[in-house]
């Protein structure tokens, strides 16, 4: 059951992320797909806010993985913000310790996840962000696995769809 | 505070990203040797740095780079008093190669060792004497940067504005909320079909363009923070619009040059305005520019033109990653009595002032 949402501004993209973030649980893996400038980092900013994090969310393109801490209501769990923009060969993923990250009791949000296809956990939530025009983005949430089906049902109810 | 003996000589290693570098610096200022093996050509075909390639290449390059750096010393290792290496921020695998090599050297030779913050090192490139001093009758050393200072550090991975009260006493005033400046240059260059690295490519095509239609500037009022992702998206939008109008995905050179100019002007305007405002507000005696993007001539000239205090920036070969700047920063750490233990680990997300 895929869910579609439309955003008309970076602020709205963040608000959608915030709503989703508040529902995330330890061990969740989100894959973000979308072109340069689609607003992936804005969505992650929202997700981190939804999890009660006060950390500054920035693009992890340079160091590949940024780490934030969720708020007390979310047990101060780790939020791993991964950016695979610079990855060309999935074999390189072993060197950056991704497996350790999703075996940890945190949340993992991966930008440019298409670079690591077939290598990521089977159960996950795909979030596609498509550029429509200057301000408009089409977001599509595709759950894989029971946990994420359930999450999407909850997300849909919360949005009043 | 320890007074280091005159002639105190540091061997430093830097492997935080895609350059394998070693340098020997005397008295924290005189660059005796500075060797940098760039992996640029290897990474250019990927449009960016590939971490695993970077780590493997560091391991290959370290020994020859180190040997070349030491070759200038008449008695080789005998001249080295201390060892330093970058321990963060950067790519963890890349950082590990240099840090472990430096620790091994220090341990085996019984020399003091200190880990250096890469961001601090970029700032300390401004303490290096350029060109290397020659014996003259004038014994007075060229002036050193005078505290308090405001430093703008701009590179592929970092964008920050810091207030330096004294050696080792820094305050982070602002940083990017999304993309680093260099990253924005790289990504925008990619959107416009220009080469990697994006900084020099954009500067080159923008040259000779007198004016262009202004792109947005993210001022983030009442903050010294920066944001460049909206600008990146604005460029993307212009490109899409142009492609729709012309009915082809090919971009003509004139369009690219205009857009590159507008992008560079927007970036430079925001960086310069925030830096001079911070310098005025905190009563800085000088402004220091540092990091790879400090090589951008438009940024240098505009900052120097608009600032009311002296602006200091290193020569281009000390703006990009190098080990001489690591040795310069290490000198003041040793002077403050700081040394690192053998258990010092890499910190990929290390912040300034941590």
Short mmCIF file of C-alpha atoms in Angstrom, two decimals, chain B residues 186-315:
data_model
loop_
_atom_site.label_atom_id
_atom_site.label_comp_id
_atom_site.label_asym_id
_atom_site.label_seq_id
_atom_site.Cartn_x
_atom_site.Cartn_y
_atom_site.Cartn_z
CA UNK B 186 30.41 20.29 -6.98
CA UNK B 187 26.70 19.51 -7.18
CA UNK B 188 25.81 22.65 -9.13
CA UNK B 189 28.68 21.96 -11.55
CA UNK B 190 27.26 18.49 -12.06
CA UNK B 191 23.77 19.92 -12.71
CA UNK B 192 25.26 22.24 -15.35
CA UNK B 193 27.39 19.50 -16.91
CA UNK B 194 30.70 21.00 -15.75
CA UNK B 195 33.77 19.15 -14.47
CA UNK B 196 34.64 17.90 -10.99
CA UNK B 197 35.86 19.59 -8.85
CA UNK B 198 33.13 22.16 -9.32
CA UNK B 199 34.84 25.17 -7.71
CA UNK B 200 37.55 25.79 -10.32
CA UNK B 201 35.17 24.77 -13.15
CA UNK B 202 32.50 27.29 -12.12
CA UNK B 203 35.05 30.05 -11.49
CA UNK B 204 36.55 29.45 -14.94
CA UNK B 205 33.31 29.63 -16.93
CA UNK B 206 31.99 32.57 -14.87
CA UNK B 207 35.09 34.64 -15.65
CA UNK B 208 34.47 37.54 -17.99
CA UNK B 209 30.72 37.55 -17.40
CA UNK B 210 29.98 41.14 -16.35
CA UNK B 211 26.58 40.50 -14.77
CA UNK B 212 23.82 37.95 -14.57
CA UNK B 213 20.28 37.66 -13.32
CA UNK B 214 20.55 37.35 -9.53
CA UNK B 215 19.84 34.04 -7.84
CA UNK B 216 18.38 33.91 -4.32
CA UNK B 217 20.54 34.41 -1.23
CA UNK B 218 19.73 32.61 2.01
CA UNK B 219 20.46 35.21 4.69
CA UNK B 220 19.06 33.29 7.71
CA UNK B 221 18.68 36.56 9.61
CA UNK B 222 19.98 36.86 13.18
CA UNK B 223 22.25 33.91 12.62
CA UNK B 224 25.75 33.29 11.33
CA UNK B 225 24.58 29.98 9.86
CA UNK B 226 24.61 29.33 6.13
CA UNK B 227 22.35 27.45 3.74
CA UNK B 228 23.16 26.54 0.16
CA UNK B 229 20.64 23.86 -0.73
CA UNK B 230 17.96 26.38 -1.79
CA UNK B 231 20.47 27.97 -4.15
CA UNK B 232 21.35 24.54 -5.56
CA UNK B 233 17.65 23.91 -6.18
CA UNK B 234 17.26 27.34 -7.81
CA UNK B 235 20.04 26.43 -10.27
CA UNK B 236 18.36 23.09 -10.93
CA UNK B 237 15.12 24.91 -11.65
CA UNK B 238 16.81 27.33 -14.08
CA UNK B 239 18.38 24.40 -15.91
CA UNK B 240 15.07 22.54 -16.19
CA UNK B 241 13.32 25.71 -17.38
CA UNK B 242 16.00 26.30 -20.01
CA UNK B 243 15.79 22.68 -21.18
CA UNK B 244 12.01 22.97 -21.51
CA UNK B 245 12.35 26.20 -23.49
CA UNK B 246 15.01 24.97 -25.87
CA UNK B 247 13.58 21.48 -26.17
CA UNK B 248 17.00 19.91 -25.65
CA UNK B 249 18.90 18.67 -22.63
CA UNK B 250 22.09 20.25 -23.98
CA UNK B 251 22.95 23.53 -22.31
CA UNK B 252 24.62 26.22 -24.41
CA UNK B 253 27.87 27.67 -23.13
CA UNK B 254 26.52 31.21 -22.70
CA UNK B 255 23.63 29.98 -20.51
CA UNK B 256 26.01 27.93 -18.36
CA UNK B 257 28.45 30.83 -17.98
CA UNK B 258 25.64 33.21 -16.90
CA UNK B 259 24.25 30.71 -14.42
CA UNK B 260 27.70 29.84 -13.03
CA UNK B 261 28.34 33.57 -12.55
CA UNK B 262 25.00 34.09 -10.76
CA UNK B 263 25.64 31.08 -8.52
CA UNK B 264 29.14 32.23 -7.59
CA UNK B 265 27.94 35.79 -6.90
CA UNK B 266 25.21 34.53 -4.59
CA UNK B 267 27.60 32.29 -2.64
CA UNK B 268 30.31 34.95 -2.35
CA UNK B 269 27.85 37.67 -1.31
CA UNK B 270 26.46 35.63 1.59
CA UNK B 271 29.87 34.37 2.77
CA UNK B 272 31.45 37.84 2.65
CA UNK B 273 28.52 39.68 4.24
CA UNK B 274 28.27 37.28 7.19
CA UNK B 275 32.02 37.27 7.73
CA UNK B 276 32.44 41.03 7.79
CA UNK B 277 29.36 41.40 10.03
CA UNK B 278 30.85 38.90 12.49
CA UNK B 279 34.23 40.63 12.39
CA UNK B 280 32.59 44.00 13.17
CA UNK B 281 30.32 42.60 15.88
CA UNK B 282 33.09 40.78 17.76
CA UNK B 283 35.76 43.41 17.20
CA UNK B 284 38.05 41.07 15.29
CA UNK B 285 41.46 42.51 14.48
CA UNK B 286 41.77 40.36 11.37
CA UNK B 287 39.76 38.04 9.17
CA UNK B 288 41.24 34.68 8.21
CA UNK B 289 40.05 32.78 5.18
CA UNK B 290 40.79 29.04 5.02
CA UNK B 291 39.89 25.79 3.29
CA UNK B 292 39.84 24.66 -0.32
CA UNK B 293 37.16 27.16 -1.41
CA UNK B 294 39.46 29.96 -0.15
CA UNK B 295 41.24 29.31 -3.47
CA UNK B 296 38.29 31.03 -5.19
CA UNK B 297 39.65 34.39 -6.37
CA UNK B 298 36.25 36.04 -6.47
CA UNK B 299 35.76 35.23 -2.76
CA UNK B 300 39.26 36.50 -1.87
CA UNK B 301 38.90 39.76 -3.73
CA UNK B 302 35.39 40.52 -2.55
CA UNK B 303 36.24 39.79 1.09
CA UNK B 304 39.37 41.97 0.92
CA UNK B 305 37.43 44.73 -0.84
CA UNK B 306 34.55 44.87 1.64
CA UNK B 307 36.30 44.19 4.96
CA UNK B 308 37.42 47.03 7.21
CA UNK B 309 40.10 44.92 8.93
CA UNK B 310 42.98 43.09 7.23
CA UNK B 311 42.04 39.86 5.46
CA UNK B 312 44.61 37.09 5.48
CA UNK B 313 44.48 33.98 3.33
CA UNK B 314 47.03 31.31 2.56
CA UNK B 315 48.45 30.76 -0.92
#
